[in-house]
Short mmCIF file of C-alpha atoms in Angstrom, two decimals:
data_model
loop_
_atom_site.label_atom_id
_atom_site.label_comp_id
_atom_site.label_asym_id
_atom_site.label_seq_id
_atom_site.Cartn_x
_atom_site.Cartn_y
_atom_site.Cartn_z
CA UNK A 1 8.32 -24.63 8.98
CA UNK A 2 4.62 -24.26 9.50
CA UNK A 3 3.01 -27.51 10.57
CA UNK A 4 -0.48 -28.39 9.39
CA UNK A 5 -2.76 -27.27 12.21
CA UNK A 6 -5.53 -25.41 10.42
CA UNK A 7 -7.47 -26.20 7.29
CA UNK A 8 -7.59 -23.50 4.65
CA UNK A 9 -9.65 -21.34 2.35
CA UNK A 10 -7.94 -20.77 -1.00
CA UNK A 11 -8.78 -17.65 -2.99
CA UNK A 12 -7.83 -18.33 -6.60
CA UNK A 13 -8.19 -15.47 -9.03
CA UNK A 14 -6.69 -12.39 -10.65
CA UNK A 15 -5.70 -8.91 -9.39
CA UNK A 16 -9.09 -8.40 -7.72
CA UNK A 17 -8.22 -11.37 -5.52
CA UNK A 18 -4.51 -10.56 -5.19
CA UNK A 19 -5.29 -7.02 -4.05
CA UNK A 20 -7.92 -7.95 -1.51
CA UNK A 21 -5.67 -7.35 1.51
CA UNK A 22 -4.77 -3.83 0.34
CA UNK A 23 -4.67 -1.17 3.10
CA UNK A 24 -7.71 1.08 3.32
CA UNK A 25 -9.97 -1.30 1.41
CA UNK A 26 -11.03 -3.95 3.93
CA UNK A 27 -10.91 -6.35 0.96
CA UNK A 28 -12.65 -9.71 1.08
CA UNK A 29 -9.31 -11.50 1.60
CA UNK A 30 -8.48 -9.46 4.70
CA UNK A 31 -12.03 -9.76 6.03
CA UNK A 32 -12.07 -13.54 5.59
CA UNK A 33 -8.66 -13.70 7.34
CA UNK A 34 -10.26 -11.85 10.24
CA UNK A 35 -13.48 -13.83 10.65
CA UNK A 36 -11.73 -17.18 10.21
CA UNK A 37 -8.79 -16.36 12.54
CA UNK A 38 -7.91 -19.46 14.64
CA UNK A 39 -10.30 -21.47 12.43
CA UNK A 40 -9.13 -21.57 8.80
CA UNK A 41 -6.09 -20.00 7.13
CA UNK A 42 -6.96 -17.84 4.14
CA UNK A 43 -4.50 -18.33 1.30
CA UNK A 44 -4.02 -15.66 -1.37
CA UNK A 45 -3.59 -17.28 -4.76
CA UNK A 46 -4.52 -14.19 -6.76
CA UNK A 47 -2.43 -13.41 -9.85
CA UNK A 48 -2.75 -9.94 -11.32
CA UNK A 49 -3.50 -9.94 -15.06
CA UNK A 50 -3.95 -13.69 -15.32
CA UNK A 51 -6.66 -15.28 -17.43
CA UNK A 52 -7.82 -18.90 -17.02
CA UNK A 53 -5.39 -20.20 -19.69
CA UNK A 54 -2.43 -18.98 -17.65
CA UNK A 55 -4.01 -19.80 -14.29
CA UNK A 56 -4.51 -23.53 -14.86
CA UNK A 57 -0.79 -24.43 -14.68
CA UNK A 58 -0.54 -22.32 -11.49
CA UNK A 59 -3.48 -24.18 -10.01
CA UNK A 60 -1.87 -27.51 -10.79
CA UNK A 61 1.11 -26.45 -8.71
CA UNK A 62 -0.86 -24.79 -5.91
CA UNK A 63 -3.43 -27.46 -5.18
CA UNK A 64 -2.08 -30.66 -3.65
CA UNK A 65 -2.20 -33.92 -5.56
CA UNK A 66 -3.54 -37.06 -3.87
CA UNK A 67 0.02 -38.00 -2.92
CA UNK A 68 0.68 -34.64 -1.30
CA UNK A 69 -2.69 -34.38 0.42
CA UNK A 70 -1.79 -36.22 3.59
CA UNK A 71 0.83 -33.62 4.46
CA UNK A 72 -0.98 -30.53 3.21
CA UNK A 73 -3.63 -28.32 4.82
CA UNK A 74 -7.06 -29.38 3.61
CA UNK A 75 -8.68 -26.71 1.41
CA UNK A 76 -12.20 -26.59 2.83
CA UNK A 77 -13.26 -23.84 0.44
CA UNK A 78 -11.91 -22.88 -2.96
CA UNK A 79 -13.14 -19.55 -4.33
CA UNK A 80 -12.53 -19.30 -8.09
CA UNK A 81 -12.81 -15.78 -9.45
CA UNK A 82 -11.77 -15.22 -13.06
CA UNK A 83 -13.23 -13.59 -16.15
CA UNK A 84 -12.14 -9.96 -15.77
CA UNK A 85 -9.05 -10.64 -17.93
CA UNK A 86 -10.40 -13.47 -20.10
CA UNK A 87 -13.05 -10.96 -21.22
CA UNK A 88 -10.48 -8.51 -22.60
CA UNK A 89 -11.29 -7.80 -26.23
CA UNK A 90 -8.97 -8.65 -29.10
CA UNK A 91 -6.15 -7.94 -29.76
CA UNK A 92 -5.39 -7.99 -26.01
CA UNK A 93 -3.02 -10.87 -25.17
CA UNK A 94 -5.20 -11.48 -22.11
CA UNK A 95 -8.26 -12.35 -24.22
CA UNK A 96 -9.55 -15.90 -23.95
CA UNK A 97 -12.45 -16.81 -26.26
CA UNK A 98 -15.71 -17.43 -24.40
CA UNK A 99 -15.94 -21.19 -25.18
CA UNK A 100 -12.37 -21.65 -23.96
CA UNK A 101 -13.10 -19.63 -20.79
CA UNK A 102 -16.06 -21.92 -20.13
CA UNK A 103 -14.07 -25.10 -20.70
CA UNK A 104 -11.19 -23.77 -18.58
CA UNK A 105 -13.50 -23.06 -15.64
CA UNK A 106 -15.07 -26.52 -15.95
CA UNK A 107 -11.60 -28.00 -16.12
CA UNK A 108 -10.55 -26.38 -12.84
CA UNK A 109 -13.78 -27.50 -11.15
CA UNK A 110 -13.28 -31.03 -12.45
CA UNK A 111 -9.66 -31.18 -11.32
CA UNK A 112 -11.03 -30.92 -7.78
CA UNK A 113 -14.35 -32.75 -8.12
CA UNK A 114 -13.69 -35.64 -10.49
CA UNK A 115 -12.82 -38.90 -8.70
CA UNK A 116 -10.53 -39.63 -11.65
CA UNK A 117 -8.46 -36.46 -11.11
CA UNK A 118 -5.02 -36.45 -9.56
CA UNK A 119 -6.28 -33.42 -7.55
CA UNK A 120 -9.53 -35.03 -6.42
CA UNK A 121 -10.55 -33.51 -3.11
CA UNK A 122 -14.07 -34.42 -1.98
CA UNK A 123 -13.66 -32.29 1.19
CA UNK A 124 -13.24 -29.10 -0.83
CA UNK A 125 -16.31 -26.93 -1.41
CA UNK A 126 -16.10 -24.67 -4.47
CA UNK A 127 -17.66 -21.26 -5.05
CA UNK A 128 -17.41 -19.60 -8.46
CA UNK A 129 -17.54 -15.81 -8.70
CA UNK A 130 -18.63 -13.76 -11.71
CA UNK A 131 -16.37 -10.93 -12.89
CA UNK A 132 -17.61 -7.48 -11.83
CA UNK A 133 -19.22 -5.27 -14.48
CA UNK A 134 -16.96 -2.93 -16.44
CA UNK A 135 -17.35 0.81 -16.12
CA UNK A 136 -16.06 1.77 -19.55
CA UNK A 137 -16.29 5.49 -18.71
CA UNK A 138 -13.78 5.13 -15.86
CA UNK A 139 -11.73 2.51 -17.68
CA UNK A 140 -11.34 4.64 -20.81
CA UNK A 141 -10.33 7.64 -18.71
CA UNK A 142 -7.72 5.56 -16.87
CA UNK A 143 -6.22 4.05 -20.03
CA UNK A 144 -6.15 7.36 -21.90
CA UNK A 145 -4.26 8.99 -19.04
CA UNK A 146 -1.33 6.58 -19.38
CA UNK A 147 1.92 7.26 -21.25
CA UNK A 148 1.51 6.28 -24.03
CA UNK A 149 -2.32 6.35 -23.93
CA UNK A 150 -3.94 2.92 -24.34
CA UNK A 151 -7.11 1.95 -26.18
CA UNK A 152 -10.13 0.52 -24.32
CA UNK A 153 -9.44 -3.17 -23.67
CA UNK A 154 -12.71 -4.27 -22.06
CA UNK A 155 -16.31 -3.49 -22.93
CA UNK A 156 -19.40 -3.75 -20.81
CA UNK A 157 -21.34 -6.26 -22.89
CA UNK A 158 -18.46 -8.73 -23.32
CA UNK A 159 -17.72 -8.95 -19.62
CA UNK A 160 -21.46 -9.41 -19.04
CA UNK A 161 -21.35 -12.47 -21.35
CA UNK A 162 -18.43 -13.90 -19.36
CA UNK A 163 -20.35 -13.30 -16.13
CA UNK A 164 -23.36 -15.14 -17.57
CA UNK A 165 -21.03 -17.97 -18.58
CA UNK A 166 -19.79 -18.35 -14.99
CA UNK A 167 -23.39 -18.75 -13.87
CA UNK A 168 -23.99 -21.35 -16.58
CA UNK A 169 -20.92 -23.30 -15.47
CA UNK A 170 -22.19 -23.15 -11.90
CA UNK A 171 -25.56 -24.56 -12.93
CA UNK A 172 -24.04 -27.29 -15.12
CA UNK A 173 -21.44 -28.34 -12.58
CA UNK A 174 -23.77 -27.81 -9.61
CA UNK A 175 -21.36 -25.40 -7.98
CA UNK A 176 -22.70 -22.34 -6.09
CA UNK A 177 -22.00 -18.94 -7.64
CA UNK A 178 -21.48 -15.55 -6.02
CA UNK A 179 -22.85 -13.29 -8.71
CA UNK A 180 -21.04 -10.06 -7.96
CA UNK A 181 -21.71 -8.86 -11.52
CA UNK A 182 -25.44 -8.70 -10.86
CA UNK A 183 -25.09 -7.51 -7.24
CA UNK A 184 -22.94 -4.59 -8.35
CA UNK A 185 -24.99 -3.76 -11.42
CA UNK A 186 -28.18 -3.72 -9.36
CA UNK A 187 -26.53 -1.69 -6.59
CA UNK A 188 -25.47 0.85 -9.24
CA UNK A 189 -29.11 1.16 -10.37
CA UNK A 190 -28.11 -0.42 -13.71
CA UNK A 191 -26.31 2.78 -14.74
CA UNK A 192 -22.72 2.37 -15.89
CA UNK A 193 -21.60 5.75 -14.53
CA UNK A 194 -22.79 4.79 -11.04
CA UNK A 195 -20.41 1.83 -10.97
CA UNK A 196 -17.74 4.32 -9.89
CA UNK A 197 -19.25 3.98 -6.41
CA UNK A 198 -17.74 0.48 -6.31
CA UNK A 199 -14.58 0.68 -8.45
CA UNK A 200 -11.74 3.15 -8.78
CA UNK A 201 -10.66 2.56 -12.37
CA UNK A 202 -13.64 0.89 -13.99
CA UNK A 203 -12.21 -2.58 -13.32
CA UNK A 204 -10.78 -2.91 -9.80
CA UNK A 205 -12.87 -2.60 -6.64
CA UNK A 206 -12.70 0.14 -4.05
CA UNK A 207 -13.69 -0.32 -0.40
CA UNK A 208 -17.43 -0.22 -1.13
CA UNK A 209 -17.00 -2.72 -3.96
CA UNK A 210 -15.15 -5.15 -1.72
CA UNK A 211 -17.82 -4.75 0.95
CA UNK A 212 -20.45 -5.74 -1.61
CA UNK A 213 -18.27 -8.72 -2.59
CA UNK A 214 -17.64 -9.85 0.98
CA UNK A 215 -21.32 -9.67 1.88
CA UNK A 216 -22.31 -11.55 -1.29
CA UNK A 217 -19.71 -14.26 -0.69
CA UNK A 218 -20.75 -14.72 2.94
CA UNK A 219 -24.35 -15.05 1.75
CA UNK A 220 -23.28 -17.84 -0.63
CA UNK A 221 -21.27 -19.55 2.13
CA UNK A 222 -24.19 -19.45 4.59
CA UNK A 223 -26.68 -20.63 1.97
CA UNK A 224 -24.67 -23.34 0.23
CA UNK A 225 -21.77 -24.27 2.52
CA UNK A 226 -23.44 -23.79 5.90
CA UNK A 227 -20.82 -25.84 7.75
CA UNK A 228 -18.29 -23.15 6.76
CA UNK A 229 -20.30 -20.29 8.28
CA UNK A 230 -17.59 -18.71 10.47
CA UNK A 231 -19.95 -18.88 13.45
CA UNK A 232 -20.07 -22.67 13.03
CA UNK A 233 -16.36 -23.35 12.57
CA UNK A 234 -14.67 -24.02 15.91
CA UNK A 235 -11.34 -22.64 17.08
CA UNK A 236 -8.52 -25.14 16.46
CA UNK A 237 -6.98 -24.35 19.86
CA UNK A 238 -8.98 -23.56 23.01
CA UNK A 239 -9.69 -20.08 24.37
CA UNK A 240 -7.42 -18.87 27.15
CA UNK A 241 -10.31 -19.08 29.62
CA UNK A 242 -10.62 -22.75 28.72
CA UNK A 243 -6.89 -23.33 29.18
CA UNK A 244 -7.01 -21.50 32.54
CA UNK A 245 -10.01 -23.56 33.68
CA UNK A 246 -12.28 -20.50 33.87
CA UNK A 247 -15.86 -20.24 32.61
CA UNK A 248 -16.10 -19.01 29.00
CA UNK A 249 -17.17 -15.37 28.58
CA UNK B 1 -5.34 -29.35 -0.26
CA UNK B 2 -2.95 -26.49 -0.54
CA UNK B 3 0.39 -27.59 -1.95
CA UNK B 4 3.60 -26.00 -0.73
CA UNK B 5 4.36 -23.27 -3.25
CA UNK B 6 5.21 -20.27 -1.08
CA UNK B 7 7.32 -19.94 2.02
CA UNK B 8 5.71 -18.28 5.00
CA UNK B 9 5.88 -15.61 7.67
CA UNK B 10 4.40 -16.80 10.96
CA UNK B 11 3.01 -14.24 13.40
CA UNK B 12 2.97 -15.85 16.83
CA UNK B 13 1.41 -13.88 19.63
CA UNK B 14 -1.70 -12.88 21.56
CA UNK B 15 -4.85 -10.88 20.75
CA UNK B 16 -2.82 -7.98 19.33
CA UNK B 17 -1.55 -10.42 16.71
CA UNK B 18 -4.82 -12.35 16.30
CA UNK B 19 -6.73 -9.09 15.68
CA UNK B 20 -4.30 -7.65 13.18
CA UNK B 21 -6.52 -8.35 10.16
CA UNK B 22 -9.51 -6.57 11.72
CA UNK B 23 -11.52 -4.35 9.34
CA UNK B 24 -10.84 -0.64 9.57
CA UNK B 25 -7.47 -1.07 11.27
CA UNK B 26 -5.02 -1.93 8.49
CA UNK B 27 -3.34 -4.12 11.10
CA UNK B 28 0.21 -5.35 10.62
CA UNK B 29 -1.03 -8.85 9.69
CA UNK B 30 -3.19 -7.53 6.85
CA UNK B 31 -0.46 -5.16 5.69
CA UNK B 32 2.16 -7.90 5.62
CA UNK B 33 -0.31 -10.12 3.69
CA UNK B 34 -0.56 -7.30 1.15
CA UNK B 35 3.12 -6.49 0.66
CA UNK B 36 4.15 -10.15 0.55
CA UNK B 37 1.33 -11.26 -1.80
CA UNK B 38 2.68 -13.81 -4.33
CA UNK B 39 5.91 -13.91 -2.28
CA UNK B 40 5.31 -15.26 1.23
CA UNK B 41 2.11 -16.44 2.93
CA UNK B 42 1.43 -14.68 6.22
CA UNK B 43 0.12 -17.09 8.84
CA UNK B 44 -1.90 -15.83 11.80
CA UNK B 45 -0.96 -17.74 14.92
CA UNK B 46 -2.27 -15.14 17.36
CA UNK B 47 -4.15 -16.40 20.42
CA UNK B 48 -6.19 -13.89 22.37
CA UNK B 49 -5.45 -13.86 26.09
CA UNK B 50 -2.55 -16.31 25.89
CA UNK B 51 0.60 -15.89 27.90
CA UNK B 52 3.88 -17.64 27.07
CA UNK B 53 3.14 -20.59 29.42
CA UNK B 54 0.04 -21.45 27.40
CA UNK B 55 1.58 -20.52 24.05
CA UNK B 56 4.51 -22.96 24.14
CA UNK B 57 2.39 -26.11 23.65
CA UNK B 58 0.60 -24.35 20.76
CA UNK B 59 3.93 -23.48 19.21
CA UNK B 60 5.06 -27.08 19.45
CA UNK B 61 2.05 -28.07 17.38
CA UNK B 62 2.21 -25.16 14.93
CA UNK B 63 5.88 -25.25 13.99
CA UNK B 64 7.00 -28.26 11.98
CA UNK B 65 9.41 -30.79 13.46
CA UNK B 66 12.42 -31.92 11.44
CA UNK B 67 10.40 -34.90 10.18
CA UNK B 68 7.55 -32.71 8.98
CA UNK B 69 9.75 -30.01 7.48
CA UNK B 70 10.21 -31.54 4.06
CA UNK B 71 6.46 -31.31 3.40
CA UNK B 72 5.74 -28.02 5.17
CA UNK B 73 6.09 -24.42 3.99
CA UNK B 74 9.37 -23.01 5.23
CA UNK B 75 8.87 -20.27 7.83
CA UNK B 76 11.29 -17.60 6.63
CA UNK B 77 10.31 -15.20 9.41
CA UNK B 78 8.85 -15.89 12.84
CA UNK B 79 7.55 -12.83 14.69
CA UNK B 80 7.14 -13.56 18.41
CA UNK B 81 5.02 -11.02 20.26
CA UNK B 82 4.07 -11.78 23.86
CA UNK B 83 4.18 -10.03 27.19
CA UNK B 84 0.90 -8.09 27.26
CA UNK B 85 -0.77 -10.98 29.15
CA UNK B 86 2.25 -12.38 30.97
CA UNK B 87 2.56 -8.92 32.55
CA UNK B 88 -0.91 -9.09 34.11
CA UNK B 89 -0.59 -8.50 37.84
CA UNK B 90 -1.55 -11.08 40.45
CA UNK B 91 -4.08 -12.59 41.07
CA UNK B 92 -4.80 -12.63 37.31
CA UNK B 93 -4.62 -16.21 35.97
CA UNK B 94 -2.78 -14.74 32.95
CA UNK B 95 0.16 -13.57 35.11
CA UNK B 96 3.50 -15.24 34.42
CA UNK B 97 6.37 -14.23 36.75
CA UNK B 98 9.07 -12.21 34.99
CA UNK B 99 11.85 -14.86 35.27
CA UNK B 100 9.46 -17.47 33.81
CA UNK B 101 8.46 -15.09 30.98
CA UNK B 102 12.14 -14.65 30.16
CA UNK B 103 12.89 -18.37 30.21
CA UNK B 104 9.76 -19.08 28.14
CA UNK B 105 10.81 -16.62 25.44
CA UNK B 106 14.31 -18.07 25.38
CA UNK B 107 12.80 -21.55 25.18
CA UNK B 108 10.76 -20.64 22.07
CA UNK B 109 13.80 -19.03 20.43
CA UNK B 110 15.89 -22.07 21.23
CA UNK B 111 13.29 -24.50 19.90
CA UNK B 112 13.94 -22.91 16.50
CA UNK B 113 17.62 -22.02 16.77
CA UNK B 114 19.23 -24.86 18.69
CA UNK B 115 20.73 -27.57 16.44
CA UNK B 116 19.69 -30.04 19.14
CA UNK B 117 16.00 -29.09 18.94
CA UNK B 118 13.39 -31.21 17.22
CA UNK B 119 12.14 -27.92 15.69
CA UNK B 120 15.57 -26.71 14.53
CA UNK B 121 15.11 -24.49 11.51
CA UNK B 122 18.24 -22.60 10.44
CA UNK B 123 16.30 -20.94 7.58
CA UNK B 124 13.94 -19.19 9.97
CA UNK B 125 14.74 -15.60 11.01
CA UNK B 126 13.20 -14.53 14.32
CA UNK B 127 12.06 -11.08 15.42
CA UNK B 128 10.95 -10.50 19.01
CA UNK B 129 8.46 -7.72 19.75
CA UNK B 130 8.03 -5.89 23.06
CA UNK B 131 4.52 -5.54 24.48
CA UNK B 132 3.02 -2.08 23.96
CA UNK B 133 2.84 0.27 26.96
CA UNK B 134 -0.30 0.16 29.09
CA UNK B 135 -2.56 3.18 29.31
CA UNK B 136 -3.98 2.54 32.77
CA UNK B 137 -6.37 5.48 32.45
CA UNK B 138 -8.13 3.89 29.45
CA UNK B 139 -7.75 0.37 30.80
CA UNK B 140 -9.30 1.24 34.17
CA UNK B 141 -12.20 2.98 32.45
CA UNK B 142 -12.79 -0.05 30.22
CA UNK B 143 -12.68 -2.57 33.07
CA UNK B 144 -14.87 -0.47 35.39
CA UNK B 145 -17.53 -0.20 32.67
CA UNK B 146 -18.01 -3.99 32.55
CA UNK B 147 -20.75 -5.95 34.35
CA UNK B 148 -19.61 -6.72 36.99
CA UNK B 149 -16.87 -4.06 37.07
CA UNK B 150 -13.34 -5.48 37.08
CA UNK B 151 -10.26 -4.28 38.93
CA UNK B 152 -7.20 -3.02 37.03
CA UNK B 153 -5.24 -6.09 35.84
CA UNK B 154 -2.19 -4.45 34.27
CA UNK B 155 -0.03 -1.55 35.44
CA UNK B 156 2.29 0.65 33.45
CA UNK B 157 5.53 -0.14 35.29
CA UNK B 158 5.13 -3.92 35.23
CA UNK B 159 4.54 -4.09 31.49
CA UNK B 160 7.53 -1.81 31.05
CA UNK B 161 9.66 -4.39 32.91
CA UNK B 162 8.40 -7.16 30.60
CA UNK B 163 9.20 -4.98 27.58
CA UNK B 164 12.73 -4.46 28.92
CA UNK B 165 13.01 -8.21 29.42
CA UNK B 166 12.17 -8.86 25.76
CA UNK B 167 15.02 -6.56 24.77
CA UNK B 168 17.36 -8.38 27.15
CA UNK B 169 16.38 -11.73 25.63
CA UNK B 170 17.01 -10.29 22.17
CA UNK B 171 20.50 -9.15 23.20
CA UNK B 172 21.37 -12.44 24.92
CA UNK B 173 20.03 -14.62 22.11
CA UNK B 174 21.24 -12.26 19.36
CA UNK B 175 17.74 -11.94 17.94
CA UNK B 176 16.54 -8.57 16.57
CA UNK B 177 13.79 -6.81 18.53
CA UNK B 178 11.02 -4.50 17.34
CA UNK B 179 10.62 -2.29 20.37
CA UNK B 180 7.05 -1.09 19.96
CA UNK B 181 6.94 -0.25 23.68
CA UNK B 182 9.53 2.49 23.24
CA UNK B 183 8.25 3.60 19.80
CA UNK B 184 4.76 4.09 21.18
CA UNK B 185 5.88 5.68 24.43
CA UNK B 186 8.08 8.14 22.56
CA UNK B 187 5.32 8.85 20.01
CA UNK B 188 2.97 9.62 22.92
CA UNK B 189 5.48 12.15 24.25
CA UNK B 190 6.01 9.92 27.29
CA UNK B 191 2.58 10.88 28.66
CA UNK B 192 0.30 8.00 29.57
CA UNK B 193 -2.90 9.85 28.60
CA UNK B 194 -1.56 10.41 25.07
CA UNK B 195 -1.30 6.66 24.48
CA UNK B 196 -5.01 6.80 23.63
CA UNK B 197 -3.87 8.03 20.20
CA UNK B 198 -2.60 4.49 19.57
CA UNK B 199 -4.92 2.21 21.55
CA UNK B 200 -8.65 2.03 22.06
CA UNK B 201 -8.85 0.37 25.48
CA UNK B 202 -5.45 0.99 26.99
CA UNK B 203 -4.17 -2.40 25.82
CA UNK B 204 -5.19 -3.14 22.21
CA UNK B 205 -4.04 -1.08 19.23
CA UNK B 206 -6.16 1.11 17.00
CA UNK B 207 -5.32 1.93 13.39
CA UNK B 208 -2.62 4.47 14.33
CA UNK B 209 -1.09 1.97 16.76
CA UNK B 210 -0.90 -0.73 14.12
CA UNK B 211 0.63 1.73 11.67
CA UNK B 212 3.36 2.46 14.21
CA UNK B 213 3.85 -1.29 14.68
CA UNK B 214 3.95 -2.08 10.96
CA UNK B 215 6.50 0.68 10.29
CA UNK B 216 8.66 -0.42 13.22
CA UNK B 217 8.56 -4.07 12.14
CA UNK B 218 9.45 -3.21 8.53
CA UNK B 219 12.36 -1.15 9.85
CA UNK B 220 13.61 -4.21 11.79
CA UNK B 221 13.16 -6.44 8.73
CA UNK B 222 15.09 -4.06 6.46
CA UNK B 223 17.85 -3.57 9.02
CA UNK B 224 18.32 -7.12 10.28
CA UNK B 225 16.72 -9.46 7.73
CA UNK B 226 17.44 -7.54 4.54
CA UNK B 227 16.82 -10.55 2.31
CA UNK B 228 13.20 -10.46 3.51
CA UNK B 229 12.63 -6.83 2.49
CA UNK B 230 9.46 -7.24 0.40
CA UNK B 231 11.14 -5.36 -2.46
CA UNK B 232 13.83 -8.05 -2.54
CA UNK B 233 11.62 -11.14 -2.36
CA UNK B 234 10.67 -12.33 -5.84
CA UNK B 235 7.23 -13.47 -7.01
CA UNK B 236 6.90 -17.25 -6.86
CA UNK B 237 5.06 -17.30 -10.20
CA UNK B 238 5.84 -14.95 -13.11
CA UNK B 239 3.92 -11.77 -13.95
CA UNK B 240 1.27 -12.06 -16.67
CA UNK B 241 3.41 -9.93 -18.96
CA UNK B 242 6.17 -12.48 -18.56
CA UNK B 243 3.83 -15.38 -19.28
CA UNK B 244 2.51 -13.54 -22.36
CA UNK B 245 6.04 -12.83 -23.61
CA UNK B 246 5.61 -9.06 -23.25
CA UNK B 247 8.13 -6.62 -21.78
CA UNK B 248 7.66 -6.05 -18.04
CA UNK B 249 5.99 -2.78 -17.08
#
């Protein structure tokens, strides 16, 4: 069994989180694993296709209750990244109405931050992430190529509303937000077709998209959770030079 | 805090393990994280520069004792990869004499496998890995380019002996071995200069080297720990289609 020696970063989200260790992509999960090696474990709690309605029961199993906390690795940072599936349009079974999406996000934040919650964890910093913009041109092409062909399930403007909602929740709950929606939209020169530089199917990120995400997240960490800047988190165990009694290089 | 929801794979080794999530390399750590997503957490316990003498006390902190095991994620697979530093030649402070390297490896295996051990964990499968061959041409070049220049600290034949020793320990302890030394040496056509296809400094792996390692490790898993074949390990939480009551795709 793995003893508790390192605190953790938990990435909680959908397929864009789950797939962020995929070969060839240098996803933000893999890159965090690299920069926090020997400092913090990075835990993948990404669930492809999940919306916030389905994710809450998973969260309640994945985050330790007060009783479990003394035995469990402390989550120093919780990155919550949903919206891409909640913003599916009706009649998609993944659709969650905007007010419910907002209350779900607040609920997750409060599970961790409310002193009354069974999951209360004052040592956990939270960062919310906006869903990336939808490239309906790519998405339509992808869905139409399937057997049988599928109708468009996400539209640009709806996902934009869900991204705005994440920012509102951040402001109301005083939780920092990595606004990848805006970063990506700006980087694409606010032209939907150009989003293909950052995504391969109009929804999921390619290598360049993950690079944008990683850089944006690190910016949020340095600005709002400075103590978690990887340069400021110490190794749990000493360097070999230290063990050998040699000067550090 | 992160509750115990997924069992784990622990990668215990030196810099070649620690660096196996590095961007651009698709290292075996990152690739295991990807294929076991939602199945098993992959824990990086790689310590740059460490030999087995220094690693044992770390292991005794990182692996749960019997008392801790009921609260800790079960380690279903422990990959032990040392030798690259133990095989340093004298007067390197990293050098561990061959008989001590052998007894250290056996000690770690026995900590997990002996019913008398405080760390006894019958649910943990172990795979030993041989150190990769040394490309002394590259290594000498790298060390001579430093300020001040350093003398060659590893030689081909010595590391080969340590790789052979890992295989001997595997046979004696009946633990499967991923023999990356032989895989890489064969892939290089048994010509030291050709090893530069798989390593960037004569010691550490590049992308092609890690691909060789990942493939070799998966071969060992499928052959000796079939129940841990990623295709046979189920998701901990259901797919979204399952949650939504839809047929699986």
